[in-house]
Short mmCIF file of C-alpha atoms and ligand atoms in Angstrom, two decimals:
data_model
loop_
_atom_site.label_atom_id
_atom_site.label_comp_id
_atom_site.label_asym_id
_atom_site.label_seq_id
_atom_site.Cartn_x
_atom_site.Cartn_y
_atom_site.Cartn_z
CA UNK A 173 59.40 111.53 80.93
CA UNK A 174 59.23 108.93 83.61
CA UNK A 175 61.34 106.21 82.05
CA UNK A 176 63.35 105.78 78.87
CA UNK A 177 63.03 102.29 77.28
CA UNK A 178 66.45 102.87 75.74
CA UNK A 179 68.18 103.87 78.95
CA UNK A 180 70.41 101.21 80.45
CA UNK A 181 69.82 102.79 84.04
CA UNK A 182 66.01 102.85 83.62
CA UNK A 183 66.29 99.33 82.37
CA UNK A 184 68.12 98.68 85.76
CA UNK A 185 65.08 100.74 87.72
CA UNK A 186 62.93 98.22 86.05
CA UNK A 187 65.01 94.90 86.90
CA UNK A 188 65.26 94.34 83.00
CA UNK A 189 68.96 94.17 83.50
CA UNK A 190 70.82 93.20 86.44
CA UNK A 191 72.70 95.17 89.17
CA UNK A 192 73.72 94.69 92.63
CA UNK A 193 71.16 96.82 94.05
CA UNK A 194 72.28 98.43 97.66
CA UNK A 195 68.89 100.36 98.21
CA UNK A 196 65.93 101.96 96.96
CA UNK A 197 62.81 104.02 97.83
CA UNK A 198 60.48 106.12 96.04
CA UNK A 199 62.96 108.71 94.84
CA UNK A 200 66.17 106.60 94.28
CA UNK A 201 67.97 103.63 93.33
CA UNK A 202 71.69 102.75 94.34
CA UNK A 203 73.59 100.01 92.99
CA UNK A 204 77.57 98.72 92.45
CA UNK A 205 79.31 100.28 89.53
CA UNK A 206 80.20 97.93 87.12
CA UNK A 207 83.56 99.21 86.83
CA UNK A 208 84.46 100.28 90.62
CA UNK A 209 87.30 102.79 91.17
CA UNK A 210 87.51 102.42 94.82
CA UNK A 211 86.31 99.71 97.26
CA UNK A 212 82.96 101.47 97.36
CA UNK A 213 81.80 102.90 94.19
CA UNK A 214 77.99 102.86 94.09
CA UNK A 215 75.81 104.92 91.66
CA UNK A 216 72.50 106.61 93.13
CA UNK A 217 70.05 107.39 90.46
CA UNK A 218 66.32 109.03 90.50
CA UNK A 219 63.80 106.79 89.62
CA UNK A 220 62.61 109.07 86.88
CA UNK A 221 64.57 109.62 83.57
CA UNK A 222 66.55 112.71 83.40
CA UNK A 223 69.92 113.18 81.60
CA UNK A 224 71.84 114.77 84.23
CA UNK A 225 72.17 116.40 87.55
CA UNK A 226 71.15 119.92 86.15
CA UNK A 227 68.20 118.39 84.60
CA UNK A 228 67.02 116.35 87.56
CA UNK A 229 67.60 119.86 89.76
CA UNK A 230 65.13 121.76 87.58
CA UNK A 231 62.44 118.81 87.75
CA UNK A 232 62.97 118.06 91.32
CA UNK A 233 64.90 119.47 94.15
CA UNK A 234 63.36 116.91 96.16
CA UNK A 235 64.93 114.28 94.29
CA UNK A 236 68.41 116.00 94.52
CA UNK A 237 68.36 116.15 98.03
CA UNK A 238 67.10 112.38 98.18
CA UNK A 239 70.03 111.39 96.04
CA UNK A 240 72.45 113.00 98.57
CA UNK A 241 70.70 111.72 101.79
CA UNK A 242 70.85 108.28 100.12
CA UNK A 243 74.47 108.62 99.75
CA UNK A 244 75.13 109.81 103.18
CA UNK A 245 73.11 107.04 104.70
CA UNK A 246 74.93 104.52 102.59
CA UNK A 247 78.32 105.96 103.89
CA UNK A 248 77.41 105.90 107.24
CA UNK A 249 76.13 102.43 107.24
CA UNK A 250 79.60 101.13 105.88
CA UNK A 251 81.60 103.35 108.42
CA UNK A 252 83.29 105.50 105.83
CA UNK A 253 84.88 108.31 107.14
CA UNK A 254 84.86 110.28 104.15
CA UNK A 255 83.35 109.91 100.52
CA UNK A 256 83.70 111.66 97.22
CA UNK A 257 80.52 112.32 95.50
CA UNK A 258 80.58 113.22 91.94
CA UNK A 259 78.23 114.07 89.01
CA UNK A 260 79.77 114.06 85.61
CA UNK A 261 77.69 116.42 83.50
CA UNK A 262 78.45 116.02 79.89
CA UNK A 263 80.68 114.24 77.59
CA UNK A 264 83.40 116.71 78.11
CA UNK A 265 83.55 115.82 82.29
CA UNK A 266 83.44 111.96 81.26
CA UNK A 267 79.74 111.24 81.41
CA UNK A 268 79.00 108.08 79.66
CA UNK A 269 75.55 107.35 80.70
CA UNK A 270 73.03 109.96 80.03
CA UNK A 271 70.57 109.25 83.22
CA UNK A 272 71.52 111.64 86.25
CA UNK A 273 73.99 109.61 88.91
CA UNK A 274 75.91 110.44 91.68
CA UNK A 275 78.90 108.40 92.31
CA UNK A 276 79.75 107.76 95.83
CA UNK A 277 83.34 106.75 96.16
CA UNK A 278 85.02 105.91 99.18
CA UNK A 279 86.75 103.03 101.07
CA UNK A 280 90.56 104.23 99.98
CA UNK A 281 92.60 107.97 100.09
CA UNK A 282 91.39 109.99 97.34
CA UNK A 283 93.42 112.30 95.73
CA UNK A 284 92.85 115.92 94.80
CA UNK A 285 92.47 117.45 92.08
CA UNK A 286 90.91 114.47 90.24
CA UNK A 287 91.96 113.76 86.87
P1 AMP B 284 79.65 108.54 83.98
O1 AMP B 284 80.87 108.10 83.11
O2 AMP B 284 79.71 109.46 85.00
O3 AMP B 284 78.46 108.35 83.24
O4 AMP B 284 79.42 107.17 84.77
C1 AMP B 284 78.94 105.76 84.33
C2 AMP B 284 78.90 104.88 85.12
O5 AMP B 284 78.29 103.67 84.98
C3 AMP B 284 80.50 104.21 85.03
O6 AMP B 284 81.20 104.18 86.11
C4 AMP B 284 80.21 102.48 84.55
O7 AMP B 284 81.23 101.93 85.04
C5 AMP B 284 78.85 102.40 85.14
N1 AMP B 284 77.94 101.64 84.66
C6 AMP B 284 77.57 101.52 83.25
N2 AMP B 284 76.88 100.36 82.97
C7 AMP B 284 76.60 100.03 84.17
C8 AMP B 284 75.97 98.93 84.45
N3 AMP B 284 75.00 98.12 83.71
N4 AMP B 284 75.72 98.55 86.02
C9 AMP B 284 76.53 99.12 86.73
N5 AMP B 284 77.25 100.20 86.41
C10 AMP B 284 77.22 100.38 85.06
#
């Protein structure tokens, strides 16, 4: 499947609902999280619909790599000295939107282990 008309992140890709887009190329779109957990909290999503990171890995390792490259490029552009990249996979892990997305989180000290 390319895009899912019912998916909120597919609608952001298509420009059907607004988002603060930070970066885009043929493989990924990056935009500010609506409910930021840190000064930088950006979601990086593939431009095709797959429900989680495992699914997108199976479809295209190239796209997973592109998501990480975009995260690193955005972090470098912002001068982040460290950042966290997170994929929540499954409701038990806190996934609430079932279109794969990498959370890029930084700009403050980050505790470990996460909650
Ligand atoms: P997760 O809980 O890992 O599935 O993350 C979903 C993230 O999407 C949450 O951090 C939400 O704040 C964020 N989110 C949901 N809807 C939007 C939206 N329309 N624009 C930007 N971020 C969103």
